[in-house]
Amino acid sequence: MRPARGGIRLHLEDGAEFSGRSFGAALDRPVAGEVVFNTGMAGYVETLTDPSYRGQILVLTYPLQGNYGVPAARPAGSIEGPFESGRIQVQGLVVQHHEPRYSHHAGVRSLGAWLAEEGVPGIEGVDTRALTMRLREAGTMAGVLCQAGVTPGDARERASAVEMHRQVFEQVVPGDPARYGPEGGPEVLLVDVGAKDNIVRSLISRGARVHRVSGLEPFAEAARDAAGIMLGNGPGDPGDLQELARELRGVMEWFRGPIFGVCLGNQLLAMAAGAGTFKLPYGHRSVNQPVRDLVSGRSFITSQNHGYAVDEDTLPVGWEPWFRNLNDGTNEGIRALDRPFRSIQFHPEAHPGPEDTAYLFDAFVEECAGP
Amino acid sequence: MRRTVSKAPPKPQSVIVLGSGALQIGQAGEFDYSGSQAIKAFSEEGVRTVLVNPNIATIQTSEGMADRLYLNAVTPRLVRQIAADEGVDGVALSFGGQTALNCGLELEEWFREAGIQVLGTPVKSIRDTEDRGRFNARLAEIGVLTARSIVCHRRAEAREAARTIGLPLMLRIGFALGGKGSAIVDTEAELEAALTNIFGAHDTKQAQVLVEESLRGWKEIEYEVVRDRENNCITVCNMENMDPMGIHTGESLVVAPSQTLNDEEYQLLRTVSIKTIQHLGIVGECNVQFALSPTGADYRVIEVNARLSRSSALASKATGYPLAYVAAKLGLGFTLPDLKNAITGVTKAFFEPALDYLVLKAPRWDLGKFQEAGTRIGSEMKSVGEVMAIGRTFPEVLQKALRMLDIGVRGLDSRAFEFEDRDDELKNATPRRVFALAQALREAVEAGRVPEAVADIHALTRIDPWFLHGVAEAMRTEAEVERAGWPIPEATLETAKEQGFSDESLEFLTGRTRGEARTARKEAGVGPHIARIDTLAAEFPAETNYLYSTYHASGDEGVGLPAGDRRRILVIGSGVYRIGSSVEFDWCCVNAVQAAAELGFETLMLNYNPETVSTDYDICDKLVFDEVSVESVLDLVEKERPDGVVVSMGGQIPNRLAMRLHHAGVPILGTSAEDIDRAEDRNKFSALLDRIGVDQPRWAHVTDAADAERIVEELGGFPVLVRPSYVLSGAAMSVAHEHHELARILRKAKAISPEHPVVISKFEEDAREIEIDLVANRGEVVLWAVSEHVEDAGVHSGDATLVLPPVDMTIPTLGQVRRIAQQIARELRVTGPCNIQLLHRDGIVKVIECNLRASRSLPFVSKVTGRNYARAATRIMLGADPGMEHRPLYELEHVGVKVPQFSFSRLMGADPLLGVEMASTGEVGCLGDSFHEALLHGLVATGFRGPKKGVLLSLGPPRWKHRFVRTARTMAEELGLKIYATSGTCRVLRDNGIDATEVARVRSEQRPLGAGFDQPGPLSALDLIDRGEVDLVVNVPVAFDPEGRPDGYLVRRRAVDRGVPLITDPSLARHVVTALVTHGEDSLRARAWNDFLEA
């Protein structure tokens, strides 16, 4: 059945256009953002609330979305799952088929209703496979969602968009520092530029106490009291976080505890160590990325969401690659040879995706707890 | 970091691969797929392969597959002999279903002593998964939840366990295949009845039963998991059963990936799967079945299959990930990151497929073919085949799948069936439940109360509302199309096509005639597109050749002209397996594709059956996994423009499309569509036979039931054979012996009319049936082989025991058959395969039927003669020479016997009687130096065990009682069997000096199941079977019992239920006895097919 609301379009930077039907929030004003795709088959609640997607228009390649609905909203200040932050982070959502008649014991509203509540527009009826092939071939590019009949130029001019160099980070960092977890547990300083809530949950469920602070503020002081430092994931280009990297480099000179980075945290650690990053043609956004632990030889399936990667060739002396992607050979993790500083490009906290590398949190929290 | 790495085992030089034997319910074509993949994987690594599989109709038993082939029973005795003779140093147990696994488990110790390495999953791990008690204990070690259950060996224990856990309960029997012998009991009475079935009325039977908490109504979810020796693990696919727990997964509609699980649930079960198989130490592939609570994240592991399974075949086809192939490589010691993703060529085997489509599997049942069989489906598997539909929405794949079943429905048709008590139908599922859903939801659409109806139906069925809403969506469209009428508005037309409505369905709903919907949508520019399956949702460029069609795609992928000046052919596959059409036609299709490829053609394969080799993407240049219908073939042909289409290799489904495709301008290869029609149309064919002077049984059309009696009179009286036109596997065919029976049959045939006439022909008694398979080139016979039925005429050719070359036929008769076949081939200008069925009696030969397509017996004929008829036929159809010389039958120094496999034990209540309706689910073909040796090999391969104690004889018609005397004497004197006989038979035997014990006639009301051997009075036949006093039953039915169901039914049924070999044909019984005397089951030796053919 076609919704009464009429056709809308997704225009890509390269001139391609995809027509579809509006769902979620009404598209009163065009929205623009980098168009990225994710090939995971379940987990849209987790994905849509992942701050790493801030400012982007997300394409889900699995054709049926919304099957199990969306749970009730969590109270303000809560970090409960399956939400990974307090809001939907994407600019817009592109699907083949939105299922308004969801079915799940935890579901209380449809995906479309949730998008509407949060003011996020969706487009359905798009051949998302064809769109994905386009993005794969031409590389990630900017796009704009607008009503049919609006010219792409006009749409881009009027569109709401997130400024991706500074604003994007400001929109996802925590306002005030917050503490979670049991009193008396080893304290982990979470340097947050858009970290998923499940990083916090993964740490506290292992007995750590988490001090969550904004990565856009100086954190060296806070690090004095921490047993370990966790560098979280986040959106945007790590190149725009030079200041944070410098701050981190300073801390690394004296910090004796373990440092553990995830995703953007991997790139930050690399930058702090003196290595470079580069933009991947269309990123890794899926829950089926195979990586190999170069130390143990074991391989794992991981959840990933990143558009930039660490350039292994620029790793300075004293550092080595830790994990590598089995598909394209790009770096998936680095570690320092003489200090307990290490990071990975994938998401051991999963949500969505496989939990096979959750053991990395075990190791980190154990190290924080000390002998 | 912790490392759990086992050392790479030494690579074996020579591996014995155990096959699964004949197709039967619960174990079908999927094991041809897995075995074939394994053989390929081993051969690539330079490992010599020895295959043991008596299923002669499979691809894996074809030339060019295994280095050495044994068409022999997969029994410990023969496998040991073969392994020793061939000097193998490795054995693969996990590619031949439960048959191979069980055989391997029995030989574990011997393998160890002989230094033969079991590849892949260690035997200990297999045992952990097979023994319920051990299984639960092992999983408890790592805190993985299994259903609360107690293993019991006695009735009292089971009662106690039932009290502990509480009703309702699931009862399972250990080491069972396809859920055989499992049951859900809700009440004390049901519990007692089930326990009686398991332990016998007097608790005399040895059995292991698992009394388990019932999880009925929980979601049933499966994961396909792969692990290598270095502990790397992936889950290739998960699947969700639409029918919740309580209905066997083989009986369920199944979708992949899961649809109603959120990420938390998906990952919970995934993590548990991996944890489980790491703990169990699986190396290779396995299937983990879960029950998942619909109200919270609570689960139970139901089962782990430590081998390739039906589900893993489905998962392979659903994702494009070659599970069997990878499992075989892992068995050789490779690790997942070592191996390439064979379909993409760019990524590794260590990854998890991402789907950008969904699939739905639907089972096909043939319960209507069995008299007395129940129609309910439940925790035991009864289906005989399955289909898989690919698309992007649930209504789309459901409608496609229902059409693929070939049961005469146009899709999710709300009017397909009438239900006396629809709520009962919904609550107690039968194969028609999904149509009851459609009907109920269509009414709800009209009444504007879909949400309420969904809630009501969910309460009755426990089917997740998500699926019900999907059905309702299609019903809304059905209503909208009907309301809109013709012409269908473009938006509605698009929606309908996206939801999987066929052109034919739209024509039906709007009262249009055939072809109008196609024309209309062409004008509106509405058509399907071809999309690719690439295992990674387009993330990486992967030029795969695995395709499907959908109305949701916006453009075609993978479509285009063949490279250079190559010509392209399309082979249409056999579709769903059902009784009468299964793996043999897949063999024909794969051979056709291979033959065409050898001649330089680009090959395109169309099929939708996930349990086939033809749907392996590495068989052809392009695989289109889609419907086989006029609509889908025309859509495909318009895009791909093949130079020729093969319809004669996939059995009746493609064959019957010939005429319409021809009229639509599709180039049909081989015999012309008009000539196919001349053979299929009874009037035309009969006139043709008359014209060329070939005899046929007398027959007539009945267009009005009132004329039937007169027509029978004209034909020369009863008995007569009654059948509708255009039949396959004797559907709705039956024999009438007198007036009342005829009237009853005609009533069953329902609407008899000039458009739907019924054919009545003289039924020839005491005649022999013969088949000739031939390949002709423009009417000239190039290859031919004659097989003979061991049974008397009247047994369906698919149920008959076939022998090649014939052993009971004179040379002049053979000459006549040859001449008649040539005459017919010339008359019909046959180019390609042809099969003619004939009768002979006293030197007179009559033609019964002629099919201008590959027959069921083609692989048998090909492998016995060493001449590949399918390849020769394909070469000829493509204008080449046959590529081989004819081998005259008299040059054969061996005999081949094809023995049918029945699955009566799985069809509770079905009368295991052979007749003109086909009932067998599979077959084996074995070779021997003599007919009797080959026959005995064949029987053993279908599960027959020679009698050691006693035999129960009940010989039906008087003439048979007398003819059987000599055989009975042999049984008593040479086989040392005690003879029991029913009164009439006993009298004749005693009159002839044979010591026989009379047993009572049996009446069901006097002797209910399991009751009575300790009661006073003479023993009944049922008692003997229950007590294990007889280990062979020969029960020849009287032709017609005017009182209704004969007593014989109870005896036959009891024999099947107790696993006692049963023979119902006297000719076959005589030969079996001869074979036992001359060869002896225990002295049978296996001999390689290669050696027979080279001799």
XYZ file of N, CA and C in Angstrom, chain B residues 563-706:
432
model
N 29.936 -13.922 -24.279
C 31.196 -13.423 -24.817
C 31.443 -13.986 -26.210
N 32.014 -13.157 -27.072
C 32.399 -13.594 -28.418
C 31.211 -14.108 -29.195
N 31.440 -15.189 -29.929
C 30.333 -15.716 -30.735
C 29.738 -16.971 -30.100
N 29.943 -17.095 -28.787
C 29.374 -18.268 -28.099
C 27.867 -18.235 -28.190
N 27.292 -19.415 -28.357
C 25.843 -19.483 -28.324
C 25.408 -19.878 -26.914
N 24.154 -19.547 -26.616
C 23.688 -19.695 -25.232
C 22.481 -20.633 -25.193
N 22.492 -21.546 -24.235
C 21.290 -22.359 -24.053
C 20.800 -22.247 -22.617
N 19.503 -22.430 -22.491
C 18.850 -22.403 -21.181
C 18.322 -23.800 -20.884
N 18.716 -24.352 -19.742
C 18.184 -25.644 -19.316
C 17.188 -25.385 -18.183
N 15.982 -25.880 -18.353
C 14.973 -25.666 -17.315
C 14.947 -26.866 -16.380
N 15.106 -26.582 -15.112
C 15.278 -27.626 -14.102
C 13.979 -28.310 -13.710
N 14.139 -29.251 -12.801
C 13.029 -30.152 -12.487
C 12.110 -29.614 -11.407
N 12.483 -28.510 -10.793
C 11.603 -27.960 -9.763
C 11.569 -28.811 -8.514
N 10.430 -28.752 -7.857
C 10.318 -29.373 -6.537
C 10.367 -30.898 -6.655
N 11.052 -31.515 -5.683
C 11.002 -32.971 -5.603
C 9.670 -33.377 -5.010
N 9.112 -34.409 -5.593
C 7.870 -34.957 -5.075
C 7.911 -36.427 -5.412
N 6.936 -37.148 -4.952
C 6.912 -38.559 -5.302
C 6.732 -38.635 -6.812
N 7.655 -39.275 -7.478
C 7.567 -39.388 -8.919
C 8.531 -38.510 -9.667
N 9.136 -37.566 -8.998
C 10.079 -36.701 -9.705
C 11.071 -36.164 -8.704
N 12.300 -36.681 -8.793
C 13.273 -36.141 -7.843
C 14.662 -36.130 -8.429
N 15.630 -36.596 -7.674
C 17.036 -36.351 -8.012
C 17.412 -36.836 -9.418
N 16.687 -37.839 -9.930
C 17.027 -38.357 -11.256
C 16.941 -37.277 -12.333
N 15.983 -36.348 -12.179
C 15.857 -35.295 -13.182
C 16.907 -34.206 -12.982
N 17.368 -34.068 -11.757
C 18.461 -33.141 -11.526
C 19.726 -33.677 -12.192
N 19.896 -34.985 -12.102
C 21.036 -35.619 -12.776
C 20.976 -35.329 -14.275
N 19.796 -35.474 -14.843
C 19.629 -35.230 -16.280
C 19.984 -33.777 -16.615
N 19.485 -32.839 -15.816
C 19.717 -31.418 -16.102
C 21.197 -31.060 -15.987
N 21.845 -31.541 -14.940
C 23.257 -31.223 -14.758
C 24.072 -31.797 -15.920
N 23.722 -33.009 -16.337
C 24.433 -33.592 -17.476
C 24.182 -32.813 -18.757
N 22.975 -32.309 -18.916
C 22.665 -31.507 -20.090
C 23.535 -30.251 -20.104
N 23.625 -29.594 -18.946
C 24.433 -28.378 -18.844
C 25.897 -28.696 -19.159
N 26.385 -29.787 -18.586
C 27.801 -30.129 -18.788
C 28.076 -30.490 -20.240
N 27.145 -31.221 -20.846
C 27.336 -31.608 -22.250
C 27.355 -30.374 -23.134
N 26.466 -29.422 -22.848
C 26.416 -28.204 -23.649
C 27.685 -27.385 -23.469
N 28.173 -27.333 -22.220
C 29.392 -26.580 -21.955
C 30.563 -27.186 -22.725
N 30.623 -28.520 -22.774
C 31.704 -29.188 -23.513
C 31.670 -28.839 -24.995
N 30.464 -28.580 -25.510
C 30.340 -28.218 -26.921
C 30.558 -26.721 -27.137
N 30.906 -26.010 -26.055
C 31.243 -24.604 -26.197
C 30.082 -23.642 -26.004
N 28.944 -24.154 -25.583
C 27.811 -23.260 -25.351
C 27.942 -22.551 -24.016
N 27.375 -21.358 -23.958
C 27.200 -20.721 -22.661
C 25.933 -21.290 -22.063
N 25.997 -21.671 -20.785
C 24.847 -22.364 -20.203
C 24.173 -21.528 -19.132
N 22.852 -21.581 -19.181
C 22.014 -20.854 -18.245
C 21.112 -21.899 -17.611
N 21.069 -21.923 -16.280
C 20.251 -22.920 -15.594
C 19.146 -22.200 -14.829
N 17.922 -22.689 -14.971
C 16.794 -22.131 -14.210
C 16.213 -23.235 -13.342
N 16.201 -23.012 -12.045
C 15.626 -24.003 -11.134
C 15.424 -23.331 -9.780
N 14.643 -23.947 -8.916
C 14.339 -23.309 -7.631
C 14.359 -24.288 -6.466
N 14.987 -25.425 -6.684
C 14.991 -26.452 -5.651
C 16.324 -26.411 -4.903
N 16.303 -26.077 -3.606
C 17.572 -25.907 -2.893
C 18.309 -27.213 -2.630
N 17.654 -28.359 -2.807
C 18.333 -29.621 -2.513
C 18.900 -30.261 -3.779
N 19.371 -29.444 -4.691
C 19.867 -29.983 -5.951
C 21.307 -29.558 -6.222
N 21.937 -30.303 -7.131
C 23.256 -29.920 -7.614
C 23.119 -28.900 -8.747
N 22.011 -28.960 -9.476
C 21.853 -28.023 -10.600
C 21.802 -26.578 -10.118
N 21.466 -26.354 -8.851
C 21.451 -24.990 -8.325
C 22.757 -24.631 -7.622
N 23.820 -25.402 -7.879
C 25.155 -24.967 -7.471
C 25.648 -24.009 -8.540
N 26.104 -22.834 -8.109
C 26.459 -21.836 -9.120
C 27.686 -22.230 -9.934
N 28.447 -23.230 -9.473
C 29.638 -23.587 -10.249
C 29.351 -24.666 -11.298
N 28.083 -25.030 -11.461
C 27.712 -26.033 -12.451
C 27.550 -25.401 -13.833
N 27.099 -24.152 -13.866
C 26.743 -23.534 -15.147
C 27.370 -22.149 -15.244
N 27.190 -21.514 -16.408
C 27.723 -20.162 -16.562
C 26.884 -19.159 -15.791
N 25.578 -19.356 -15.785
C 24.692 -18.474 -15.014
C 23.591 -19.308 -14.392
N 23.369 -19.062 -13.133
C 22.286 -19.760 -12.435
C 21.201 -18.753 -12.084
N 20.009 -19.005 -12.577
C 18.883 -18.155 -12.188
C 18.015 -18.981 -11.250
N 17.992 -18.572 -10.000
C 17.256 -19.329 -8.989
C 15.871 -18.714 -8.919
N 14.951 -19.290 -9.674
C 13.637 -18.660 -9.761
C 12.580 -19.667 -10.179
N 11.341 -19.177 -10.244
C 10.215 -20.013 -10.630
C 10.400 -20.633 -12.005
N 9.781 -21.785 -12.185
C 9.704 -22.386 -13.511
C 8.244 -22.301 -13.937
N 7.935 -21.296 -14.719
C 6.574 -21.125 -15.208
C 6.680 -20.438 -16.559
N 5.589 -20.421 -17.298
C 5.625 -19.742 -18.593
C 6.025 -18.286 -18.373
N 5.427 -17.670 -17.351
C 5.725 -16.255 -17.089
C 7.209 -16.024 -16.818
N 7.781 -16.831 -15.908
C 9.170 -16.582 -15.535
C 10.122 -16.938 -16.671
N 9.806 -18.007 -17.422
C 10.697 -18.379 -18.520
C 10.654 -17.309 -19.608
N 9.467 -16.801 -19.926
C 9.393 -15.755 -20.951
C 10.133 -14.501 -20.502
N 9.968 -14.111 -19.239
C 10.693 -12.940 -18.743
C 12.200 -13.136 -18.888
N 12.646 -14.333 -18.576
C 14.077 -14.615 -18.643
C 14.561 -14.659 -20.095
N 13.774 -15.326 -20.932
C 14.166 -15.471 -22.340
C 14.219 -14.108 -23.017
N 13.293 -13.223 -22.669
C 13.311 -11.887 -23.275
C 14.577 -11.119 -22.900
N 15.086 -11.374 -21.712
C 16.304 -10.672 -21.290
C 17.559 -11.324 -21.846
N 17.599 -12.655 -21.761
C 18.856 -13.339 -22.049
C 18.931 -13.906 -23.466
N 17.801 -13.958 -24.166
C 17.773 -14.393 -25.568
C 18.591 -15.653 -25.836
N 18.302 -16.746 -25.168
C 19.067 -17.965 -25.456
C 18.788 -18.457 -26.877
N 19.777 -19.152 -27.438
C 19.580 -19.710 -28.784
C 18.720 -20.959 -28.740
N 18.627 -21.579 -27.576
C 17.784 -22.755 -27.469
C 17.438 -23.017 -26.016
N 16.285 -23.674 -25.809
C 15.835 -23.979 -24.456
C 15.595 -25.488 -24.351
N 16.163 -26.103 -23.307
C 15.984 -27.534 -23.086
C 14.850 -27.731 -22.082
N 13.758 -28.362 -22.519
C 12.643 -28.629 -21.609
C 12.501 -30.122 -21.322
N 13.354 -30.928 -21.968
C 13.111 -32.369 -21.911
C 13.933 -33.091 -20.850
N 14.675 -32.347 -20.033
C 15.552 -33.009 -19.068
C 15.038 -32.941 -17.628
N 14.133 -32.044 -17.353
C 13.719 -31.819 -15.964
C 12.405 -32.470 -15.592
N 11.992 -33.475 -16.363
C 10.736 -34.141 -16.002
C 9.526 -33.371 -16.496
N 8.411 -33.605 -15.824
C 7.139 -33.117 -16.348
C 6.971 -31.603 -16.197
N 7.555 -30.992 -15.169
C 7.326 -29.553 -14.953
C 7.783 -28.739 -16.166
N 9.038 -28.864 -16.605
C 9.407 -28.117 -17.803
C 8.741 -28.655 -19.071
N 8.557 -29.957 -19.131
C 8.028 -30.555 -20.354
C 6.649 -30.002 -20.697
N 5.847 -29.789 -19.662
C 4.486 -29.358 -19.975
C 4.418 -27.876 -20.343
N 5.544 -27.151 -20.224
C 5.571 -25.759 -20.680
C 5.843 -25.668 -22.178
N 6.259 -26.809 -22.774
C 6.805 -26.787 -24.135
C 5.887 -26.072 -25.124
N 4.631 -26.478 -25.159
C 3.732 -25.962 -26.175
C 3.543 -24.456 -26.053
N 3.325 -23.984 -24.834
C 3.075 -22.549 -24.666
C 4.335 -21.734 -24.952
N 5.474 -22.246 -24.556
C 6.719 -21.534 -24.851
C 6.933 -21.489 -26.368
N 6.659 -22.608 -27.005
C 6.811 -22.689 -28.453
C 5.918 -21.646 -29.131
N 4.667 -21.563 -28.704
C 3.741 -20.591 -29.299
C 4.189 -19.164 -29.042
N 4.915 -18.965 -27.937
C 5.407 -17.614 -27.637
C 6.714 -17.335 -28.375
N 7.133 -18.272 -29.212
C 8.319 -18.039 -30.027
C 9.629 -18.423 -29.379
N 9.567 -19.185 -28.299
C 10.794 -19.617 -27.632
C 11.366 -20.824 -28.380
N 12.658 -20.777 -28.732
C 13.230 -21.912 -29.473
C 13.438 -23.139 -28.582
N 12.560 -24.131 -28.726
C 12.651 -25.352 -27.944
C 13.612 -26.313 -28.654
N 14.574 -26.842 -27.912
C 15.551 -27.749 -28.517
C 15.012 -29.176 -28.549
N 15.433 -29.915 -29.551
C 15.050 -31.324 -29.630
C 13.691 -31.498 -30.287
N 13.035 -32.577 -29.895
C 11.732 -32.911 -30.461
C 10.810 -31.689 -30.418
N 10.052 -31.487 -31.483
C 9.238 -30.271 -31.558
C 8.093 -30.325 -30.561
N 7.612 -29.147 -30.173
C 6.520 -29.062 -29.209
C 5.279 -29.765 -29.738
N 5.026 -29.659 -31.052
C 3.857 -30.334 -31.629
C 3.976 -31.851 -31.451
N 5.167 -32.356 -31.671
C 5.342 -33.806 -31.543
C 5.267 -34.238 -30.070
N 5.734 -33.368 -29.169
C 5.582 -33.680 -27.740
C 4.098 -33.800 -27.434
N 3.334 -32.873 -27.979
C 1.895 -32.884 -27.743
C 1.251 -34.143 -28.334
N 1.750 -34.584 -29.476
C 1.188 -35.789 -30.090
C 1.426 -37.030 -29.222
N 2.472 -36.992 -28.441
C 2.710 -38.130 -27.547
C 1.908 -37.982 -26.259
N 1.706 -36.753 -25.825
C 1.025 -36.541 -24.538
C -0.490 -36.642 -24.688
N -1.000 -36.203 -25.816
C -2.443 -36.233 -26.015
C -2.858 -37.649 -26.379
N -3.664 -38.229 -25.519
C -3.990 -39.645 -25.642
C -4.674 -39.981 -26.968
N -5.566 -39.101 -27.403
C -6.269 -39.362 -28.668
C -5.294 -39.380 -29.832
N -4.469 -38.356 -29.851
C -3.531 -38.247 -30.971
C -2.557 -39.422 -30.954
N -2.072 -39.757 -29.749
C -1.078 -40.814 -29.649
C -1.677 -42.160 -30.035
N -2.901 -42.390 -29.605
C -3.568 -43.645 -29.910
C -3.798 -43.795 -31.411
N -4.220 -42.708 -32.012
C -4.440 -42.742 -33.463
C -3.134 -43.031 -34.180
N -2.079 -42.452 -33.674
C -0.757 -42.659 -34.262
C -0.363 -44.138 -34.185
N -0.587 -44.737 -33.003
C -0.241 -46.154 -32.852
C -1.055 -47.008 -33.816
N -2.338 -46.697 -33.921
C -3.180 -47.453 -34.849
C -2.641 -47.350 -36.276
N -2.261 -46.142 -36.629
C -1.815 -45.924 -38.000
C -0.548 -46.715 -38.300
N 0.378 -46.780 -37.337
C 1.625 -47.500 -37.633
C 1.533 -48.970 -37.228
N 0.334 -49.390 -36.826
C 0.110 -50.804 -36.556
C 0.752 -51.307 -35.282
N 0.780 -50.482 -34.257
C 1.319 -50.913 -32.972
C 0.166 -51.130 -32.003
N 0.212 -52.265 -31.317
C -0.884 -52.645 -30.428
C -0.857 -51.812 -29.135
N -2.042 -51.642 -28.552
C -2.149 -50.918 -27.281
C -3.330 -51.487 -26.512
N -3.321 -51.389 -25.193
C -4.489 -51.846 -24.436
C -5.706 -51.022 -24.868
N -6.858 -51.672 -24.892
C -8.049 -50.945 -25.326
C -8.406 -49.873 -24.306
N -8.853 -48.743 -24.799
C -9.147 -47.632 -23.894
C -10.227 -46.748 -24.484
N -10.802 -45.914 -23.659
C -11.793 -44.957 -24.130
C -11.838 -43.766 -23.191
N -12.298 -42.654 -23.737
C -12.512 -41.458 -22.930
C -13.875 -41.523 -22.279
N -13.938 -41.113 -21.027
C -15.244 -40.941 -20.400
C -15.417 -39.454 -20.158
N -16.432 -38.878 -20.787
C -16.667 -37.452 -20.568
C -17.899 -37.240 -19.698
N -18.591 -38.341 -19.426
C -19.800 -38.269 -18.600
C -19.847 -39.549 -17.770
N -19.875 -39.390 -16.463
C -19.798 -40.552 -15.574
C -20.884 -41.586 -15.874
N -22.020 -41.131 -16.406
C -23.137 -42.049 -16.682
C -22.764 -43.083 -17.748
